[in-house]
PDB file of C-alpha atoms and ligand atoms in Angstrom:
ATOM      1  CA  MET A1466     -20.355  -5.084  40.990  1.00 60.00           C
ATOM      2  CA  ARG A1467     -24.011  -4.436  40.178  1.00 74.00           C
ATOM      3  CA  GLU A1468     -25.861  -6.277  37.442  1.00 91.00           C
ATOM      4  CA  VAL A1469     -24.175  -5.670  34.077  1.00 93.00           C
ATOM      5  CA  LYS A1470     -27.530  -5.060  32.327  1.00 93.00           C
ATOM      6  CA  GLU A1471     -28.544  -2.412  34.823  1.00 95.00           C
ATOM      7  CA  ILE A1472     -25.251  -0.518  34.449  1.00 96.00           C
ATOM      8  CA  THR A1473     -25.403  -0.712  30.650  1.00 97.00           C
ATOM      9  CA  LYS A1474     -28.927   0.767  30.705  1.00 96.00           C
ATOM     10  CA  GLU A1475     -27.765   3.636  32.927  1.00 96.00           C
ATOM     11  CA  VAL A1476     -24.845   4.376  30.606  1.00 97.00           C
ATOM     12  CA  GLU A1477     -27.135   4.210  27.549  1.00 97.00           C
ATOM     13  CA  ASP A1478     -29.475   6.794  29.089  1.00 96.00           C
ATOM     14  CA  TYR A1479     -26.548   9.084  29.861  1.00 95.00           C
ATOM     15  CA  VAL A1480     -25.072   8.795  26.343  1.00 95.00           C
ATOM     16  CA  ARG A1481     -28.443   9.308  24.650  1.00 94.00           C
ATOM     17  CA  GLY A1482     -28.747  12.643  26.472  1.00 92.00           C
ATOM     18  CA  ALA A1483     -25.142  13.649  25.821  1.00 91.00           C
ATOM     19  CA  VAL A1484     -25.122  13.044  22.040  1.00 90.00           C
ATOM     20  CA  ASP A1485     -28.584  14.540  21.578  1.00 84.00           C
ATOM     21  CA  LYS A1486     -27.062  17.809  20.410  1.00 78.00           C
ATOM     22  CA  TYR A1487     -24.479  16.225  18.090  1.00 75.00           C
ATOM     23  CA  GLU A1488     -25.111  16.314  14.319  1.00 72.00           C
ATOM     24  CA  SER A1489     -27.158  13.266  13.245  1.00 73.00           C
ATOM     25  CA  GLY A1490     -24.166  11.357  11.809  1.00 68.00           C
ATOM     26  CA  HIS A1491     -22.575  11.471  15.266  1.00 79.00           C
ATOM     27  CA  GLY A1492     -25.818  11.034  17.230  1.00 90.00           C
ATOM     28  CA  TRP A1493     -27.434   8.145  19.078  1.00 95.00           C
ATOM     29  CA  SER A1494     -27.997   6.046  15.945  1.00 95.00           C
ATOM     30  CA  HIS A1495     -24.225   6.161  15.251  1.00 96.00           C
ATOM     31  CA  ILE A1496     -23.563   4.976  18.801  1.00 96.00           C
ATOM     32  CA  GLU A1497     -26.075   2.120  18.427  1.00 97.00           C
ATOM     33  CA  ARG A1498     -24.479   0.990  15.155  1.00 98.00           C
ATOM     34  CA  VAL A1499     -20.989   1.088  16.667  1.00 98.00           C
ATOM     35  CA  VAL A1500     -22.163  -0.988  19.660  1.00 98.00           C
ATOM     36  CA  ARG A1501     -23.775  -3.585  17.351  1.00 98.00           C
ATOM     37  CA  LEU A1502     -20.730  -3.740  15.070  1.00 98.00           C
ATOM     38  CA  ALA A1503     -18.294  -3.993  17.979  1.00 98.00           C
ATOM     39  CA  ILE A1504     -20.215  -6.858  19.581  1.00 98.00           C
ATOM     40  CA  TYR A1505     -20.465  -8.620  16.227  1.00 98.00           C
ATOM     41  CA  ILE A1506     -16.705  -8.280  15.640  1.00 98.00           C
ATOM     42  CA  ARG A1507     -15.984  -9.515  19.160  1.00 98.00           C
ATOM     43  CA  ASP A1508     -18.201 -12.570  18.672  1.00 98.00           C
ATOM     44  CA  CYS A1509     -16.444 -13.419  15.377  1.00 98.00           C
ATOM     45  CA  GLU A1510     -12.955 -12.798  16.784  1.00 98.00           C
ATOM     46  CA  LYS A1511     -13.700 -14.523  20.096  1.00 97.00           C
ATOM     47  CA  ARG A1512     -11.513 -12.120  22.065  1.00 97.00           C
ATOM     48  CA  GLY A1513     -11.926  -8.989  24.138  1.00 97.00           C
ATOM     49  CA  ASP A1514     -14.123  -8.489  27.197  1.00 98.00           C
ATOM     50  CA  ARG A1515     -17.756  -8.032  26.105  1.00 98.00           C
ATOM     51  CA  PHE A1516     -18.802  -5.657  28.909  1.00 98.00           C
ATOM     52  CA  THR A1517     -15.739  -3.422  28.407  1.00 98.00           C
ATOM     53  CA  ILE A1518     -16.369  -3.352  24.653  1.00 98.00           C
ATOM     54  CA  GLU A1519     -20.017  -2.413  25.078  1.00 98.00           C
ATOM     55  CA  LEU A1520     -19.248   0.380  27.561  1.00 98.00           C
ATOM     56  CA  ALA A1521     -16.368   1.680  25.439  1.00 98.00           C
ATOM     57  CA  ALA A1522     -18.499   1.681  22.272  1.00 98.00           C
ATOM     58  CA  LEU A1523     -21.286   3.532  24.091  1.00 98.00           C
ATOM     59  CA  LEU A1524     -18.869   6.131  25.478  1.00 97.00           C
ATOM     60  CA  HIS A1525     -16.402   6.478  22.579  1.00 96.00           C
ATOM     61  CA  ASP A1526     -17.652   9.888  21.391  1.00 94.00           C
ATOM     62  CA  ILE A1527     -18.137  11.461  24.834  1.00 94.00           C
ATOM     63  CA  GLY A1528     -16.066  14.646  24.959  1.00 88.00           C
ATOM     64  CA  ASP A1529     -15.666  14.775  21.121  1.00 78.00           C
ATOM     65  CA  HIS A1530     -14.091  18.196  20.587  1.00 72.00           C
ATOM     66  CA  LYS A1531     -16.273  18.812  17.513  1.00 72.00           C
ATOM     67  CA  PHE A1532     -19.431  18.926  19.634  1.00 71.00           C
ATOM     68  CA  ALA A1533     -18.636  18.914  23.316  1.00 69.00           C
ATOM     69  CA  LEU A1534     -16.876  21.293  25.623  1.00 71.00           C
ATOM     70  CA  HIS A1535     -16.577  18.971  28.593  1.00 78.00           C
ATOM     71  CA  ASP A1536     -13.675  16.696  29.424  1.00 89.00           C
ATOM     72  CA  GLY A1537     -14.675  13.188  28.211  1.00 91.00           C
ATOM     73  CA  PRO A1538     -12.376  11.106  30.423  1.00 95.00           C
ATOM     74  CA  ALA A1539     -13.424  12.982  33.574  1.00 95.00           C
ATOM     75  CA  GLU A1540     -17.128  12.492  32.725  1.00 95.00           C
ATOM     76  CA  ILE A1541     -16.583   8.787  32.054  1.00 97.00           C
ATOM     77  CA  ARG A1542     -14.695   8.284  35.332  1.00 97.00           C
ATOM     78  CA  ARG A1543     -17.466  10.015  37.254  1.00 96.00           C
ATOM     79  CA  LEU A1544     -20.310   8.137  35.521  1.00 96.00           C
ATOM     80  CA  LEU A1545     -18.788   4.668  35.715  1.00 97.00           C
ATOM     81  CA  GLY A1546     -17.446   5.266  39.228  1.00 97.00           C
ATOM     82  CA  GLU A1547     -20.949   6.192  40.435  1.00 96.00           C
ATOM     83  CA  SER A1548     -22.369   3.129  38.668  1.00 95.00           C
ATOM     84  CA  GLY A1549     -19.990   0.865  40.581  1.00 94.00           C
ATOM     85  CA  VAL A1550     -17.920  -0.335  37.604  1.00 97.00           C
ATOM     86  CA  ALA A1551     -14.575  -1.917  38.552  1.00 96.00           C
ATOM     87  CA  GLU A1552     -11.538   0.359  38.372  1.00 97.00           C
ATOM     88  CA  ASP A1553      -9.653  -1.695  35.745  1.00 97.00           C
ATOM     89  CA  ILE A1554     -12.653  -1.568  33.396  1.00 98.00           C
ATOM     90  CA  ILE A1555     -13.001   2.201  33.908  1.00 98.00           C
ATOM     91  CA  ARG A1556      -9.320   2.641  33.060  1.00 98.00           C
ATOM     92  CA  GLU A1557      -9.709   0.639  29.842  1.00 98.00           C
ATOM     93  CA  VAL A1558     -12.862   2.513  28.742  1.00 98.00           C
ATOM     94  CA  VAL A1559     -11.121   5.873  29.301  1.00 97.00           C
ATOM     95  CA  TYR A1560      -8.046   4.685  27.393  1.00 97.00           C
ATOM     96  CA  ILE A1561     -10.258   3.703  24.447  1.00 97.00           C
ATOM     97  CA  ASN A1562     -12.067   7.066  24.513  1.00 96.00           C
ATOM     98  CA  GLU A1563      -8.703   8.854  24.463  1.00 94.00           C
ATOM     99  CA  ASN A1564      -7.186   6.816  21.639  1.00 94.00           C
ATOM    100  CA  ILE A1565      -9.979   5.854  19.262  1.00 95.00           C
ATOM    101  CA  SER A1566      -9.955   8.776  16.829  1.00 89.00           C
ATOM    102  CA  PHE A1567      -7.460  10.133  14.332  1.00 71.00           C
ATOM    103  CA  SER A1568      -7.570  13.524  15.905  1.00 61.00           C
ATOM    104  CA  LYS A1569      -6.868  12.296  19.416  1.00 57.00           C
ATOM    105  CA  GLY A1570      -5.266   8.921  18.798  1.00 53.00           C
ATOM    106  CA  LYS A1571      -1.707   7.989  18.069  1.00 61.00           C
ATOM    107  CA  ASN A1572      -1.366   5.153  15.604  1.00 65.00           C
ATOM    108  CA  ASP A1573       1.866   3.817  17.088  1.00 73.00           C
ATOM    109  CA  ILE A1574       0.480   2.824  20.492  1.00 83.00           C
ATOM    110  CA  ILE A1575       0.015  -0.792  21.508  1.00 88.00           C
ATOM    111  CA  LYS A1576      -3.703  -1.452  21.150  1.00 94.00           C
ATOM    112  CA  SER A1577      -5.627  -3.743  23.475  1.00 97.00           C
ATOM    113  CA  PRO A1578      -8.072  -6.171  21.801  1.00 98.00           C
ATOM    114  CA  GLU A1579     -10.931  -4.021  23.098  1.00 98.00           C
ATOM    115  CA  LEU A1580      -9.502  -0.834  21.525  1.00 98.00           C
ATOM    116  CA  GLN A1581      -8.823  -2.668  18.257  1.00 97.00           C
ATOM    117  CA  ILE A1582     -12.428  -3.846  18.068  1.00 98.00           C
ATOM    118  CA  VAL A1583     -14.183  -0.599  19.027  1.00 98.00           C
ATOM    119  CA  GLN A1584     -11.904   1.386  16.694  1.00 97.00           C
ATOM    120  CA  ASP A1585     -12.712  -0.963  13.794  1.00 98.00           C
ATOM    121  CA  ALA A1586     -16.441  -0.591  14.541  1.00 98.00           C
ATOM    122  CA  ASP A1587     -16.229   3.228  14.617  1.00 98.00           C
ATOM    123  CA  ARG A1588     -14.229   3.332  11.386  1.00 98.00           C
ATOM    124  CA  LEU A1589     -16.574   0.893   9.624  1.00 98.00           C
ATOM    125  CA  ASP A1590     -19.464   3.250  10.366  1.00 98.00           C
ATOM    126  CA  ALA A1591     -17.608   5.957   8.400  1.00 98.00           C
ATOM    127  CA  MET A1592     -17.517   3.624   5.344  1.00 98.00           C
ATOM    128  CA  GLY A1593     -20.038   2.152   2.894  1.00 98.00           C
ATOM    129  CA  ALA A1594     -23.579   3.416   2.338  1.00 98.00           C
ATOM    130  CA  VAL A1595     -23.956   4.674   5.905  1.00 98.00           C
ATOM    131  CA  GLY A1596     -20.517   6.293   5.784  1.00 98.00           C
ATOM    132  CA  ILE A1597     -21.449   8.165   2.591  1.00 98.00           C
ATOM    133  CA  ALA A1598     -24.641   9.447   4.248  1.00 97.00           C
ATOM    134  CA  ARG A1599     -22.690  10.543   7.319  1.00 97.00           C
ATOM    135  CA  ALA A1600     -20.021  12.318   5.270  1.00 97.00           C
ATOM    136  CA  PHE A1601     -22.525  14.419   3.318  1.00 97.00           C
ATOM    137  CA  ASN A1602     -24.520  15.128   6.445  1.00 95.00           C
ATOM    138  CA  TYR A1603     -21.428  16.309   8.304  1.00 94.00           C
ATOM    139  CA  GLY A1604     -20.279  18.312   5.267  1.00 94.00           C
ATOM    140  CA  GLY A1605     -23.691  20.029   5.153  1.00 93.00           C
ATOM    141  CA  PHE A1606     -23.527  20.692   8.875  1.00 92.00           C
ATOM    142  CA  LYS A1607     -20.113  22.365   8.386  1.00 91.00           C
ATOM    143  CA  GLY A1608     -21.277  24.260   5.280  1.00 93.00           C
ATOM    144  CA  SER A1609     -18.853  22.442   2.913  1.00 92.00           C
ATOM    145  CA  GLU A1610     -19.298  22.121  -0.833  1.00 92.00           C
ATOM    146  CA  ILE A1611     -20.442  18.662  -2.010  1.00 94.00           C
ATOM    147  CA  TYR A1612     -17.504  18.722  -4.401  1.00 91.00           C
ATOM    148  CA  ASP A1613     -15.192  21.423  -5.721  1.00 84.00           C
ATOM    149  CA  PRO A1614     -13.510  20.365  -8.975  1.00 80.00           C
ATOM    150  CA  ARG A1615     -11.216  23.393  -8.866  1.00 74.00           C
ATOM    151  CA  GLU A1616      -9.390  21.907  -5.927  1.00 62.00           C
ATOM    152  CA  GLY A1617      -6.918  19.105  -6.693  1.00 61.00           C
ATOM    153  CA  TYR A1618      -6.465  16.013  -4.602  1.00 58.00           C
ATOM    154  CA  LEU A1619      -3.555  15.393  -2.377  1.00 52.00           C
ATOM    155  CA  ASN A1620      -1.694  12.608  -4.096  1.00 49.00           C
ATOM    156  CA  PRO A1621      -0.807  10.496  -2.255  1.00 44.00           C
ATOM    157  CA  PRO A1622      -3.535  11.430   0.194  1.00 50.00           C
ATOM    158  CA  SER A1623      -2.435  12.312   3.668  1.00 51.00           C
ATOM    159  CA  LEU A1624      -4.183  11.216   6.780  1.00 49.00           C
ATOM    160  CA  GLY A1625      -3.552  13.613   9.563  1.00 50.00           C
ATOM    161  CA  SER A1626      -5.174  15.599  12.262  1.00 45.00           C
ATOM    162  CA  GLY A1627      -6.527  17.816   9.485  1.00 46.00           C
ATOM    163  CA  SER A1628      -8.880  15.116   8.195  1.00 49.00           C
ATOM    164  CA  SER A1629     -11.881  17.033   9.531  1.00 54.00           C
ATOM    165  CA  ARG A1630     -11.013  20.011   7.335  1.00 65.00           C
ATOM    166  CA  SER A1631     -11.316  18.609   3.817  1.00 74.00           C
ATOM    167  CA  LEU A1632     -11.768  21.000   0.877  1.00 82.00           C
ATOM    168  CA  SER A1633     -15.141  19.446   0.003  1.00 90.00           C
ATOM    169  CA  THR A1634     -17.008  16.336   1.087  1.00 94.00           C
ATOM    170  CA  VAL A1635     -15.831  14.421  -1.983  1.00 94.00           C
ATOM    171  CA  HIS A1636     -12.268  15.397  -1.061  1.00 91.00           C
ATOM    172  CA  HIS A1637     -12.901  13.922   2.367  1.00 93.00           C
ATOM    173  CA  PHE A1638     -13.215  10.468   0.750  1.00 95.00           C
ATOM    174  CA  TYR A1639      -9.639  10.809  -0.534  1.00 91.00           C
ATOM    175  CA  ASP A1640      -8.329  12.454   2.631  1.00 89.00           C
ATOM    176  CA  LYS A1641      -9.711   9.766   4.898  1.00 93.00           C
ATOM    177  CA  LEU A1642     -12.533   7.403   3.983  1.00 96.00           C
ATOM    178  CA  LEU A1643     -10.705   5.460   1.261  1.00 96.00           C
ATOM    179  CA  LEU A1644      -7.738   4.932   3.592  1.00 94.00           C
ATOM    180  CA  LEU A1645      -9.709   3.270   6.369  1.00 96.00           C
ATOM    181  CA  ARG A1646      -9.770  -0.229   4.868  1.00 97.00           C
ATOM    182  CA  ASP A1647      -6.016  -0.621   5.261  1.00 96.00           C
ATOM    183  CA  LEU A1648      -6.136   0.576   8.856  1.00 95.00           C
ATOM    184  CA  MET A1649      -8.418  -2.202  10.119  1.00 97.00           C
ATOM    185  CA  ASN A1650      -7.062  -3.920  13.229  1.00 97.00           C
ATOM    186  CA  THR A1651      -8.951  -7.227  13.065  1.00 98.00           C
ATOM    187  CA  PRO A1652      -9.582  -9.796  10.297  1.00 98.00           C
ATOM    188  CA  THR A1653     -13.345  -9.438  10.799  1.00 98.00           C
ATOM    189  CA  GLY A1654     -13.055  -5.648  10.500  1.00 98.00           C
ATOM    190  CA  ARG A1655     -11.060  -6.084   7.327  1.00 98.00           C
ATOM    191  CA  ARG A1656     -13.672  -8.444   5.850  1.00 98.00           C
ATOM    192  CA  LEU A1657     -16.479  -5.950   6.519  1.00 98.00           C
ATOM    193  CA  ALA A1658     -14.324  -3.043   5.325  1.00 98.00           C
ATOM    194  CA  ASP A1659     -13.610  -4.662   1.937  1.00 98.00           C
ATOM    195  CA  GLU A1660     -17.278  -4.609   0.912  1.00 98.00           C
ATOM    196  CA  ARG A1661     -17.827  -1.064   2.198  1.00 98.00           C
ATOM    197  CA  HIS A1662     -14.665   0.192   0.496  1.00 98.00           C
ATOM    198  CA  ASP A1663     -15.644  -1.283  -2.889  1.00 98.00           C
ATOM    199  CA  PHE A1664     -19.084   0.305  -2.567  1.00 98.00           C
ATOM    200  CA  MET A1665     -17.520   3.761  -1.982  1.00 97.00           C
ATOM    201  CA  VAL A1666     -15.242   3.332  -5.010  1.00 96.00           C
ATOM    202  CA  LYS A1667     -18.276   2.455  -7.187  1.00 97.00           C
ATOM    203  CA  TYR A1668     -20.182   5.383  -5.744  1.00 97.00           C
ATOM    204  CA  LEU A1669     -17.386   7.825  -6.637  1.00 95.00           C
ATOM    205  CA  GLU A1670     -17.104   6.448 -10.190  1.00 93.00           C
ATOM    206  CA  GLN A1671     -20.816   7.067 -10.700  1.00 94.00           C
ATOM    207  CA  PHE A1672     -20.557  10.485  -9.013  1.00 94.00           C
ATOM    208  CA  PHE A1673     -17.867  11.664 -11.430  1.00 91.00           C
ATOM    209  CA  ARG A1674     -19.713  10.227 -14.448  1.00 91.00           C
ATOM    210  CA  GLU A1675     -22.791  12.212 -13.489  1.00 92.00           C
ATOM    211  CA  TRP A1676     -20.722  15.302 -12.675  1.00 88.00           C
ATOM    212  CA  ASP A1677     -19.279  15.218 -16.179  1.00 85.00           C
ATOM    213  CA  ALA A1678     -22.778  14.680 -17.623  1.00 83.00           C
ATOM    214  CA  HIS A1679     -22.381  11.257 -19.127  1.00 66.00           C
TER     215      HIS A1679
HETATM  216  P1  ADP B2971     -13.024  10.514  14.430  1.00 64.11           P
HETATM  217  O1  ADP B2971     -14.317  10.314  15.212  1.00 64.11           O
HETATM  218  O2  ADP B2971     -12.249   9.272  14.193  1.00 64.11           O
HETATM  219  O3  ADP B2971     -12.202  11.692  14.897  1.00 64.11           O
HETATM  220  P2  ADP B2971     -14.304  12.121  12.564  1.00 64.11           P
HETATM  221  O4  ADP B2971     -15.128  12.670  13.678  1.00 64.11           O
HETATM  222  O5  ADP B2971     -13.379  12.997  11.801  1.00 64.11           O
HETATM  223  O6  ADP B2971     -13.490  10.870  13.013  1.00 64.11           O
HETATM  224  O7  ADP B2971     -15.282  11.445  11.549  1.00 64.11           O
HETATM  225  C1  ADP B2971     -16.535  11.008  11.968  1.00 64.11           C
HETATM  226  C2  ADP B2971     -17.540  11.151  10.859  1.00 64.11           C
HETATM  227  O8  ADP B2971     -17.565  12.491  10.380  1.00 64.11           O
HETATM  228  C3  ADP B2971     -17.195  10.279   9.674  1.00 64.11           C
HETATM  229  O9  ADP B2971     -18.372   9.704   9.156  1.00 64.11           O
HETATM  230  C4  ADP B2971     -16.560  11.248   8.714  1.00 64.11           C
HETATM  231  O10 ADP B2971     -16.720  10.878   7.372  1.00 64.11           O
HETATM  232  C5  ADP B2971     -17.284  12.523   9.001  1.00 64.11           C
HETATM  233  N1  ADP B2971     -16.414  13.661   8.676  1.00 64.11           N
HETATM  234  C6  ADP B2971     -15.342  14.111   9.362  1.00 64.11           C
HETATM  235  N2  ADP B2971     -14.762  15.157   8.706  1.00 64.11           N
HETATM  236  C7  ADP B2971     -15.492  15.358   7.590  1.00 64.11           C
HETATM  237  C8  ADP B2971     -15.423  16.287   6.494  1.00 64.11           C
HETATM  238  N3  ADP B2971     -14.488  17.223   6.427  1.00 64.11           N
HETATM  239  N4  ADP B2971     -16.348  16.195   5.526  1.00 64.11           N
HETATM  240  C9  ADP B2971     -17.333  15.269   5.582  1.00 64.11           C
HETATM  241  N5  ADP B2971     -17.448  14.362   6.569  1.00 64.11           N
HETATM  242  C10 ADP B2971     -16.557  14.407   7.575  1.00 64.11           C
HETATM  243 NI1   NI B2972     -17.783   7.686  16.524  1.00 64.11          NI
END
């Protein structure tokens, strides 16, 4: 196999071009944060193959149905095959791409350590201060209301394939973002999620105080 660094650089260049047209919360900066988080989690957990994790984090949003028309797995197989990546690593990276998200993933599958780590990293980036910014940016991109007090919450909230179709962006916190903490796969993910979760809860308390003018 060719030098790992050289392959990673090639994949980075490809992904940068591919996510260029995605909304900013799903763009290159999101990919960079997920790569950094995933590597950090892996170093704390001391498990999972680093190269596979880095490639899978870089390629996790390729073929995202919200932005892309092409077939993600086929693109990944072509790209990594041409770069000379070993077949078992390609298979793992494709499996992670297919199973990472709520919309595509099934929660009852057996998750490899690499999937567990990249999924935690992607979910962490939907939480906390960055997650709040991404939610309102995506809501604006879709033309959603910031908040619509006429619409009640689902109680208990339900996490399903419909999570991308919340009634307003504030509803999206209850549909999805506040549920992520309990879905963390790794102890390190859970530790990072606790702080981000508490920050979102504080944020919403302040939001509703201001909404009600006191
Ligand atoms: P996944 O990549 O796991 O399928 P999504 O693409 O639904 O997850 O979520 C990715 C980002 O988009 C998250 O930051 C999430 O908060 C945001 N997002 C998704 N749906 C909505 C929505 N209806 N309103 C606001 N933000 C959303
Ligand atoms: Ni993502």
